[in-house]
XYZ file of C-alpha atoms in Angstrom:
583
model
C 68.867 -14.459 -36.377
C 66.018 -15.648 -34.231
C 64.602 -12.238 -33.313
C 61.865 -12.376 -35.947
C 60.557 -15.800 -34.915
C 56.835 -15.987 -34.107
C 56.378 -15.942 -30.364
C 52.753 -17.013 -30.340
C 52.199 -20.503 -28.910
C 49.078 -20.780 -31.006
C 50.942 -20.109 -34.243
C 53.643 -22.617 -33.369
C 51.125 -25.260 -32.310
C 49.080 -24.991 -35.494
C 52.223 -25.227 -37.623
C 53.560 -28.162 -35.650
C 50.251 -30.047 -35.792
C 50.049 -29.479 -39.526
C 53.581 -30.810 -39.966
C 52.880 -33.882 -37.837
C 49.612 -34.624 -39.636
C 51.374 -34.320 -42.981
C 54.060 -36.718 -41.800
C 51.534 -39.237 -40.473
C 49.457 -39.161 -43.652
C 52.542 -39.543 -45.812
C 54.049 -42.385 -43.803
C 50.694 -44.151 -43.510
C 50.437 -44.102 -47.278
C 53.932 -45.556 -47.551
C 53.378 -48.266 -44.975
C 50.084 -49.274 -46.526
C 51.628 -49.646 -49.961
C 50.541 -47.889 -53.144
C 50.321 -48.841 -56.749
C 53.909 -49.373 -57.872
C 53.425 -48.135 -61.390
C 51.684 -45.006 -60.186
C 54.427 -44.236 -57.656
C 57.377 -45.297 -59.756
C 58.381 -48.222 -57.516
C 58.178 -51.980 -57.416
C 59.850 -53.414 -54.315
C 57.490 -54.681 -51.623
C 58.071 -54.809 -47.855
C 60.169 -57.744 -46.819
C 60.704 -59.081 -50.358
C 64.423 -59.135 -51.106
C 64.075 -60.866 -54.452
C 63.081 -57.743 -56.385
C 65.440 -55.985 -58.763
C 67.708 -53.562 -56.943
C 66.095 -50.100 -57.404
C 69.434 -48.285 -57.385
C 69.819 -46.181 -60.541
C 72.832 -46.280 -62.818
C 72.718 -42.480 -63.019
C 74.750 -40.386 -60.569
C 74.492 -36.718 -59.578
C 76.918 -34.088 -60.836
C 78.773 -32.493 -57.905
C 79.906 -28.859 -58.053
C 80.517 -25.760 -55.953
C 83.132 -27.501 -53.797
C 80.700 -30.294 -52.959
C 77.914 -27.955 -51.872
C 75.706 -28.536 -54.941
C 74.457 -31.744 -56.559
C 72.508 -31.875 -59.818
C 70.343 -34.904 -60.597
C 68.939 -35.778 -64.014
C 66.786 -38.762 -65.061
C 68.795 -41.778 -66.191
C 67.673 -41.169 -69.785
C 68.683 -37.511 -69.480
C 65.252 -36.113 -70.393
C 63.854 -33.998 -67.546
C 60.446 -32.406 -68.055
C 61.269 -29.724 -65.449
C 63.952 -28.948 -62.865
C 63.501 -28.008 -59.213
C 66.053 -26.077 -57.161
C 66.084 -27.288 -53.540
C 67.729 -25.893 -50.390
C 68.622 -28.985 -48.365
C 70.353 -30.007 -45.168
C 73.781 -31.610 -45.683
C 72.639 -34.889 -44.137
C 70.601 -35.598 -47.298
C 73.829 -36.311 -49.157
C 73.529 -39.744 -47.562
C 70.244 -40.530 -49.379
C 71.550 -39.813 -52.869
C 70.291 -43.172 -54.207
C 66.709 -42.428 -53.099
C 66.842 -38.973 -54.656
C 68.092 -40.370 -57.955
C 65.353 -43.023 -57.914
C 62.707 -40.321 -57.423
C 64.215 -38.270 -60.255
C 64.121 -41.302 -62.547
C 60.543 -42.137 -61.578
C 59.175 -38.590 -61.917
C 61.313 -37.374 -64.847
C 61.886 -34.210 -62.776
C 65.471 -33.004 -62.483
C 66.638 -31.458 -59.216
C 69.517 -29.199 -58.244
C 70.265 -29.395 -54.517
C 72.222 -26.744 -52.623
C 73.377 -28.126 -49.264
C 73.340 -25.744 -46.310
C 72.604 -25.573 -42.597
C 69.065 -25.777 -41.288
C 69.326 -22.222 -39.949
C 70.398 -21.024 -43.399
C 67.294 -22.712 -44.822
C 65.212 -20.908 -42.228
C 66.705 -17.606 -43.398
C 66.031 -18.509 -47.042
C 62.350 -18.731 -46.142
C 62.426 -15.498 -44.152
C 63.840 -13.823 -47.265
C 60.993 -15.012 -49.464
C 62.553 -18.273 -50.658
C 65.157 -16.542 -52.870
C 65.489 -18.651 -56.041
C 64.478 -21.974 -54.468
C 61.488 -24.088 -55.460
C 61.565 -26.307 -52.381
C 63.227 -26.647 -48.990
C 64.353 -29.852 -47.306
C 65.750 -29.172 -43.812
C 66.395 -31.808 -41.172
C 63.411 -30.801 -39.038
C 60.029 -29.191 -39.616
C 60.718 -26.708 -36.817
C 62.988 -24.683 -39.140
C 60.172 -24.372 -41.692
C 57.728 -23.407 -38.952
C 60.138 -20.803 -37.581
C 61.267 -19.456 -40.951
C 58.079 -19.442 -43.011
C 56.885 -16.060 -41.768
C 55.623 -15.213 -45.270
C 53.603 -18.461 -45.485
C 55.087 -19.533 -48.801
C 55.716 -23.221 -48.004
C 53.041 -25.537 -49.364
C 52.482 -29.302 -49.398
C 55.020 -30.015 -46.671
C 55.602 -33.713 -45.976
C 58.050 -35.831 -44.004
C 60.313 -37.962 -46.166
C 61.815 -40.110 -43.376
C 62.767 -39.952 -39.714
C 65.953 -40.459 -37.718
C 66.622 -39.860 -34.002
C 69.581 -37.867 -32.685
C 71.729 -40.196 -30.574
C 75.139 -40.577 -28.977
C 77.487 -42.607 -31.160
C 80.143 -44.006 -28.823
C 83.014 -46.316 -29.765
C 82.236 -49.848 -28.623
C 85.252 -50.088 -26.317
C 84.383 -46.757 -24.675
C 80.697 -47.672 -24.278
C 81.701 -50.921 -22.580
C 84.106 -49.078 -20.272
C 81.246 -46.815 -19.254
C 79.004 -49.833 -18.583
C 76.576 -48.734 -21.283
C 76.984 -51.675 -23.668
C 77.089 -55.442 -23.660
C 79.734 -57.566 -25.340
C 77.452 -58.184 -28.333
C 77.158 -54.446 -29.036
C 73.625 -53.970 -27.737
C 73.315 -50.919 -25.510
C 71.642 -50.409 -22.153
C 69.224 -47.741 -20.937
C 71.230 -44.549 -20.371
C 69.717 -41.441 -18.797
C 70.873 -37.905 -19.457
C 72.112 -37.756 -15.863
C 74.359 -40.751 -16.601
C 75.950 -38.738 -19.405
C 76.419 -35.748 -17.104
C 78.044 -37.959 -14.454
C 80.441 -39.454 -17.040
C 81.453 -35.985 -18.255
C 81.897 -34.731 -14.703
C 84.112 -37.718 -13.893
C 86.260 -36.984 -16.998
C 85.290 -40.379 -18.432
C 83.541 -39.029 -21.551
C 84.115 -36.308 -24.112
C 82.207 -36.044 -27.365
C 81.948 -34.036 -30.571
C 78.738 -32.201 -31.436
C 77.469 -29.616 -33.874
C 76.708 -26.119 -32.624
C 73.133 -25.748 -31.365
C 72.866 -22.380 -33.087
C 74.229 -23.560 -36.439
C 72.958 -27.112 -37.030
C 69.741 -29.039 -36.458
C 71.387 -32.061 -34.842
C 73.048 -29.818 -32.253
C 69.903 -27.763 -31.643
C 67.683 -30.842 -31.349
C 70.061 -32.666 -29.000
C 70.395 -29.545 -26.849
C 66.605 -29.172 -26.576
C 66.380 -32.841 -25.597
C 69.045 -32.350 -22.898
C 67.175 -29.357 -21.487
C 63.826 -31.154 -21.522
C 65.188 -34.297 -19.863
C 66.993 -32.340 -17.158
C 63.896 -30.231 -16.442
C 62.227 -33.591 -15.752
C 58.595 -32.627 -16.297
C 57.678 -34.909 -19.221
C 56.259 -31.872 -20.985
C 57.417 -29.142 -23.340
C 60.191 -26.886 -22.121
C 59.167 -23.456 -20.770
C 61.001 -20.190 -20.193
C 60.801 -20.875 -16.450
C 62.804 -24.055 -17.048
C 65.449 -22.029 -18.868
C 65.734 -19.739 -15.847
C 66.116 -22.683 -13.455
C 69.638 -22.568 -11.985
C 69.803 -26.343 -11.553
C 68.818 -26.942 -15.193
C 71.427 -24.443 -16.389
C 74.160 -25.915 -14.189
C 73.541 -29.471 -15.382
C 73.383 -28.549 -19.069
C 76.532 -26.446 -18.693
C 78.305 -29.471 -17.187
C 77.081 -31.748 -19.972
C 78.224 -29.336 -22.703
C 81.628 -29.006 -21.043
C 82.211 -32.487 -22.443
C 82.233 -31.194 -26.039
C 85.760 -31.638 -27.394
C 85.067 -30.520 -30.971
C 82.323 -28.298 -32.321
C 81.096 -28.192 -35.912
C 78.671 -26.332 -38.119
C 77.738 -29.452 -40.132
C 76.459 -32.891 -39.062
C 77.795 -34.572 -42.200
C 81.272 -33.049 -41.794
C 81.300 -34.073 -38.126
C 80.639 -37.687 -39.153
C 83.436 -37.557 -41.730
C 85.857 -36.128 -39.143
C 85.160 -38.965 -36.701
C 85.505 -41.612 -39.418
C 88.804 -40.144 -40.620
C 90.241 -40.021 -37.094
C 88.734 -42.843 -34.993
C 91.762 -43.028 -32.711
C 91.250 -39.375 -31.766
C 87.445 -39.072 -31.677
C 85.517 -41.854 -29.949
C 82.107 -40.257 -29.371
C 79.742 -37.873 -31.136
C 76.176 -36.620 -30.976
C 74.590 -37.032 -34.386
C 71.746 -38.538 -36.389
C 71.291 -42.295 -36.057
C 71.485 -42.484 -39.847
C 74.925 -40.837 -39.821
C 76.101 -43.157 -37.036
C 75.130 -46.020 -39.361
C 77.039 -44.405 -42.233
C 80.033 -43.912 -39.961
C 79.939 -47.556 -38.837
C 79.895 -48.790 -42.406
C 83.088 -46.857 -43.070
C 84.732 -47.715 -39.740
C 84.114 -51.454 -39.950
C 85.347 -51.472 -43.553
C 88.643 -50.103 -42.167
C 88.692 -52.674 -39.365
C 88.023 -50.011 -36.735
C 85.849 -50.026 -33.629
C 82.231 -49.181 -34.577
C 80.230 -46.466 -32.826
C 77.356 -47.840 -30.763
C 74.098 -45.899 -30.872
C 73.076 -44.841 -27.358
C 69.501 -43.528 -27.032
C 68.910 -41.294 -23.965
C 66.038 -43.039 -22.216
C 64.506 -39.900 -20.709
C 64.218 -37.793 -23.837
C 65.300 -37.919 -27.448
C 64.827 -35.639 -30.442
C 63.750 -37.018 -33.826
C 64.409 -35.403 -37.197
C 61.420 -35.666 -39.558
C 63.239 -34.474 -42.730
C 60.373 -32.483 -44.303
C 60.187 -31.501 -47.972
C 58.068 -28.450 -48.790
C 57.215 -26.528 -51.961
C 58.235 -22.845 -51.934
C 55.485 -20.980 -53.737
C 57.036 -17.880 -55.295
C 54.548 -17.805 -58.153
C 56.926 -19.824 -60.364
C 54.218 -22.394 -61.281
C 56.255 -25.514 -60.652
C 53.570 -27.098 -58.460
C 53.035 -30.041 -60.784
C 56.757 -30.739 -61.042
C 57.077 -30.632 -57.249
C 54.073 -32.933 -56.805
C 55.569 -35.463 -59.238
C 58.948 -35.480 -57.518
C 57.462 -35.581 -53.995
C 55.189 -38.456 -55.001
C 58.111 -40.410 -56.466
C 60.062 -39.790 -53.244
C 57.262 -41.680 -51.430
C 57.416 -44.665 -53.771
C 58.260 -48.119 -52.476
C 61.592 -48.151 -54.271
C 62.634 -44.740 -52.935
C 61.539 -45.573 -49.398
C 63.475 -48.830 -49.531
C 66.573 -46.861 -50.483
C 65.944 -44.432 -47.603
C 65.965 -47.352 -45.174
C 69.031 -48.926 -46.760
C 70.749 -45.577 -46.095
C 69.777 -45.740 -42.408
C 66.568 -43.677 -42.340
C 63.245 -44.897 -40.914
C 60.050 -44.613 -42.999
C 57.341 -46.302 -40.893
C 54.979 -44.823 -38.339
C 56.474 -44.025 -34.920
C 59.956 -44.698 -36.268
C 59.534 -48.373 -37.138
C 61.035 -49.885 -40.269
C 58.787 -50.495 -43.262
C 61.243 -52.882 -44.927
C 62.767 -54.587 -41.905
C 63.069 -57.939 -43.730
C 65.131 -56.543 -46.585
C 68.690 -57.861 -46.351
C 70.335 -54.488 -46.985
C 68.067 -52.753 -44.464
C 69.058 -55.376 -41.896
C 72.667 -54.687 -42.786
C 72.158 -50.991 -41.955
C 70.189 -51.352 -38.720
C 72.511 -53.790 -36.941
C 71.937 -54.628 -33.305
C 75.699 -55.098 -32.883
C 76.002 -51.378 -33.637
C 73.605 -50.656 -30.785
C 70.765 -49.874 -33.205
C 67.348 -50.382 -31.602
C 64.566 -50.558 -34.201
C 61.772 -50.755 -31.654
C 59.591 -47.695 -31.230
C 60.053 -48.017 -27.452
C 63.626 -46.738 -27.810
C 62.409 -43.365 -29.044
C 60.971 -41.448 -26.104
C 60.478 -38.302 -28.151
C 60.483 -34.932 -26.435
C 57.565 -32.552 -27.082
C 58.690 -29.500 -29.052
C 58.543 -26.260 -27.054
C 56.970 -23.048 -28.313
C 58.971 -21.071 -30.881
C 59.772 -18.255 -28.462
C 61.128 -20.802 -25.984
C 63.337 -22.348 -28.671
C 64.554 -18.856 -29.515
C 65.372 -18.093 -25.891
C 67.013 -21.476 -25.329
C 69.406 -20.777 -28.191
C 70.161 -17.339 -26.781
C 71.041 -18.949 -23.443
C 73.169 -21.568 -25.184
C 75.196 -18.998 -27.093
C 75.675 -16.569 -24.202
C 76.031 -18.871 -21.188
C 75.755 -22.649 -21.443
C 78.095 -23.791 -24.228
C 81.780 -24.329 -23.585
C 83.571 -21.017 -24.268
C 85.550 -20.724 -27.497
C 89.165 -19.648 -28.008
C 89.783 -18.585 -31.604
C 93.083 -17.345 -33.047
C 92.632 -15.487 -36.348
C 95.821 -15.612 -38.448
C 95.292 -13.067 -41.222
C 97.328 -12.451 -44.378
C 98.358 -8.807 -44.837
C 100.942 -9.392 -47.586
C 101.242 -6.902 -50.443
C 98.856 -8.864 -52.675
C 96.066 -8.249 -50.147
C 95.997 -4.536 -50.923
C 92.593 -3.282 -52.025
C 89.814 -5.867 -52.451
C 91.635 -8.530 -50.451
C 91.974 -6.449 -47.322
C 88.466 -5.023 -47.744
C 87.087 -8.566 -47.861
C 88.970 -9.579 -44.735
C 87.754 -6.503 -42.847
C 84.155 -7.274 -43.850
C 84.638 -10.885 -42.809
C 86.103 -10.045 -39.413
C 83.228 -7.671 -38.769
C 80.661 -10.291 -39.808
C 82.151 -12.774 -37.323
C 83.247 -10.493 -34.472
C 81.163 -7.302 -34.547
C 78.532 -8.298 -32.011
C 75.632 -6.593 -33.777
C 76.422 -8.429 -37.011
C 77.345 -11.696 -35.292
C 74.043 -11.734 -33.425
C 72.189 -11.881 -36.746
C 73.792 -15.295 -37.309
C 73.549 -16.261 -33.637
C 77.335 -16.156 -33.272
C 77.663 -13.471 -30.614
C 80.494 -13.898 -28.108
C 79.930 -15.222 -24.612
C 81.536 -13.551 -21.624
C 84.380 -16.095 -21.496
C 85.078 -16.344 -25.233
C 88.554 -15.331 -26.371
C 89.465 -13.991 -29.815
C 93.045 -13.216 -30.887
C 94.153 -11.533 -34.127
C 97.632 -12.205 -35.541
C 98.361 -10.288 -38.761
C 101.199 -11.683 -40.880
C 103.005 -11.160 -44.161
C 106.628 -12.318 -44.436
C 106.687 -12.368 -40.633
C 104.016 -12.653 -37.950
C 103.118 -9.525 -35.995
C 102.288 -9.329 -32.295
C 98.750 -10.461 -31.364
C 95.745 -8.423 -30.298
C 93.490 -10.190 -27.793
C 89.899 -9.655 -26.648
C 87.806 -11.475 -24.061
C 84.014 -11.465 -24.143
C 81.851 -9.260 -26.308
C 84.183 -6.268 -26.643
C 86.106 -7.025 -29.854
C 86.719 -3.373 -30.743
C 90.509 -3.604 -30.480
C 90.657 -6.556 -32.898
C 88.375 -4.911 -35.438
C 90.354 -1.662 -35.295
C 93.618 -3.570 -35.724
C 92.150 -5.425 -38.692
C 91.228 -2.144 -40.358
C 94.422 -0.243 -39.564
C 97.047 -2.889 -40.440
C 98.856 -2.099 -43.694
C 99.390 -4.613 -46.476
C 103.047 -5.117 -47.375
C 105.658 -7.810 -48.028
C 105.598 -11.533 -48.791
C 103.630 -14.485 -47.395
C 104.695 -16.949 -44.686
C 101.657 -18.675 -43.229
C 103.824 -20.949 -41.073
C 105.338 -18.101 -39.081
C 101.832 -16.838 -38.397
C 100.669 -20.315 -37.361
C 103.690 -20.742 -35.120
C 102.738 -17.528 -33.347
C 99.171 -18.876 -33.020
C 100.413 -22.003 -31.215
C 102.162 -19.714 -28.728
C 98.854 -17.973 -28.009
C 96.670 -20.959 -27.134
C 95.300 -21.440 -23.606
C 97.347 -23.474 -21.134
C 94.477 -25.931 -20.772
C 92.826 -26.292 -24.184
C 90.225 -28.625 -22.643
C 88.563 -25.610 -21.016
C 87.631 -24.215 -24.451
C 86.624 -25.264 -27.926
C 89.774 -24.040 -29.608
C 90.529 -23.237 -33.238
C 93.065 -21.466 -35.393
C 91.557 -19.737 -38.439
C 94.033 -18.977 -41.240
C 93.140 -16.566 -44.046
C 95.451 -16.205 -47.032
C 95.327 -15.235 -50.700
C 98.714 -16.508 -51.831
C 101.251 -19.303 -52.074
C 103.328 -19.313 -48.916
C 107.052 -19.518 -48.372
C 107.883 -22.950 -46.956
C 111.078 -22.304 -45.010
C 109.265 -22.544 -41.668
C 106.922 -25.393 -42.669
C 108.827 -28.287 -41.102
C 109.460 -26.370 -37.889
C 105.782 -25.556 -37.522
C 104.679 -29.137 -38.260
C 107.124 -30.470 -35.678
C 105.983 -27.951 -33.083
C 102.307 -28.665 -33.778
C 102.778 -32.408 -33.261
C 104.876 -31.862 -30.137
C 102.413 -29.419 -28.566
C 99.772 -32.069 -27.946
C 97.056 -29.460 -28.360
C 95.283 -31.096 -31.337
C 93.748 -27.744 -32.309
C 92.024 -27.563 -35.729
C 93.517 -25.194 -38.289
C 90.616 -24.032 -40.430
C 91.712 -22.217 -43.585
C 89.918 -19.671 -45.748
C 91.483 -19.464 -49.191
C 90.962 -16.701 -51.688
C 92.957 -15.032 -54.431
C 95.845 -17.271 -55.512
C 96.030 -19.363 -52.327
C 97.441 -22.870 -52.796
C 94.786 -25.533 -51.976
C 97.477 -28.195 -51.554
C 99.202 -26.262 -48.764
C 95.931 -25.595 -46.950
C 94.585 -29.137 -47.330
C 97.825 -30.405 -45.827
C 97.186 -28.241 -42.761
C 93.599 -29.492 -42.565
C 94.772 -33.110 -42.656
C 97.400 -32.426 -40.004
C 94.869 -30.884 -37.619
C 91.595 -32.723 -38.426
C 90.096 -29.550 -39.860
C 88.572 -28.139 -43.051
C 89.362 -25.706 -45.872
C 86.747 -23.083 -46.783
C 86.784 -21.688 -50.308
C 86.314 -17.926 -50.274
C 87.094 -17.484 -53.977
C 83.516 -17.884 -55.185
C 81.505 -16.699 -52.180
C 81.196 -13.504 -50.200
C 83.941 -13.502 -47.579
C 81.591 -12.233 -44.881
C 79.466 -15.353 -45.372
C 82.545 -17.578 -45.279
C 83.803 -15.971 -42.043
C 80.412 -16.638 -40.426
C 80.553 -20.280 -41.537
C 84.021 -20.731 -40.076
C 83.013 -19.117 -36.801
C 80.047 -21.504 -36.686
C 82.536 -24.385 -36.450
C 83.914 -22.886 -33.227
C 81.000 -20.665 -32.188
């Protein structure tokens, strides 16, 4: 995926400087205040007596939650923009709606990973009018055709550790009032090494929060107070320390927003994550509402990555410049910026709060949640050159991440004959053929394990591969005949028997693919065995054909996992997404 990235330091530097200047100019304009009528806003900094700018209108959600459509409150849009956005922007829905109301420009937002947005740009922008990834580095790396115009930061948020208050206090990293202490990256490494800390984190090759945190870890461990170099990546001590740190990952994910939801839904199981500060705030709102221990934001004192959330116009000759300018301008209005901060984003220069005296902003940035609103908490790492980022992600995927153990439980019942089996074969190749997987940065490491278990009315014997040679699995996937009924539980039972003895040595997952309604005779036996096993392995499901969502959602709830809908998307794409959750 990253092979086509510009390797010239000069090109990267110019792009990065342009992005930073755009962010500074935009935020300076916001902090200085602009004419409220011109910008569609009215609330001033620190004044909590103004009318609440939240709109009565709400977006329409479709495509299994992946698409949101916003229209002005009066329903009369003068134009509509289609935007490719990072999933974390779901949390600023109120600000988006306010900008739509103020500009009279409708927007349709497709949520996807930052790396997918990068590929959209590499492919000429497809049908999108704008992109809105978590970080400007994905625009800089993806905009090889130079089609992104008028790029500007909309807000900032650092990537932090969110650690349950009781755990943070046990580690000596927090006071009784919730405020946190200075914690170095080496302190995190020591806690992982001593088996005192595990944490969930998105994949560095699939999500911006994971990539940014990983780059910050590398930079801090290199210890030079300057941008990472290829020599640093080759340093054995740097590699050993990062490998130890990443061995603490107990759950991987392809989405920052989903990772937050997983932790909130299961606070007794997951007590630490690496994520955006804004999503830690969102998590704490939900956790405290349930009477649960909040996550305390811990800011690594020797290096932290900050997301600048840039919006950029994709110029495909579609002549929507004016519509984009109107929407982007409204997104900078006082009202919209206030709503950004109420959602946990920062809008001032150097990461300070523009509306720190607003009651609802105070309620978001709580010191008892470990939130530090001072700019001194954000010792931001310098971004390395694009070719160094590319190489760092190669090293992550091949050597430094915790190895994965994935059991693929695949439906070969009679109804899979024809298109069903063809789709599965394409999907397995997209995820496990190393040439194809490398295009999505999902290639196997030397210690990765993949196991295929075909099933119909009964589960068949497994085929196992270790490392990059997945030929036997792919051949088995192609040669297995489709016949008989469907019993997903027998297949899942066989999967439990083929997990590693020590699941803590791997990021483990079971991936179930089915197109039908299953027999349920073995359901209770499987559920009992799953709970008794103590493995706590996620069962990710891919449904297509006539698969029963209720059955698969029940498995997801049991195992803290997710259901992927392959009925409306290309199965090869879905397989890659699933693999990204255990890459």
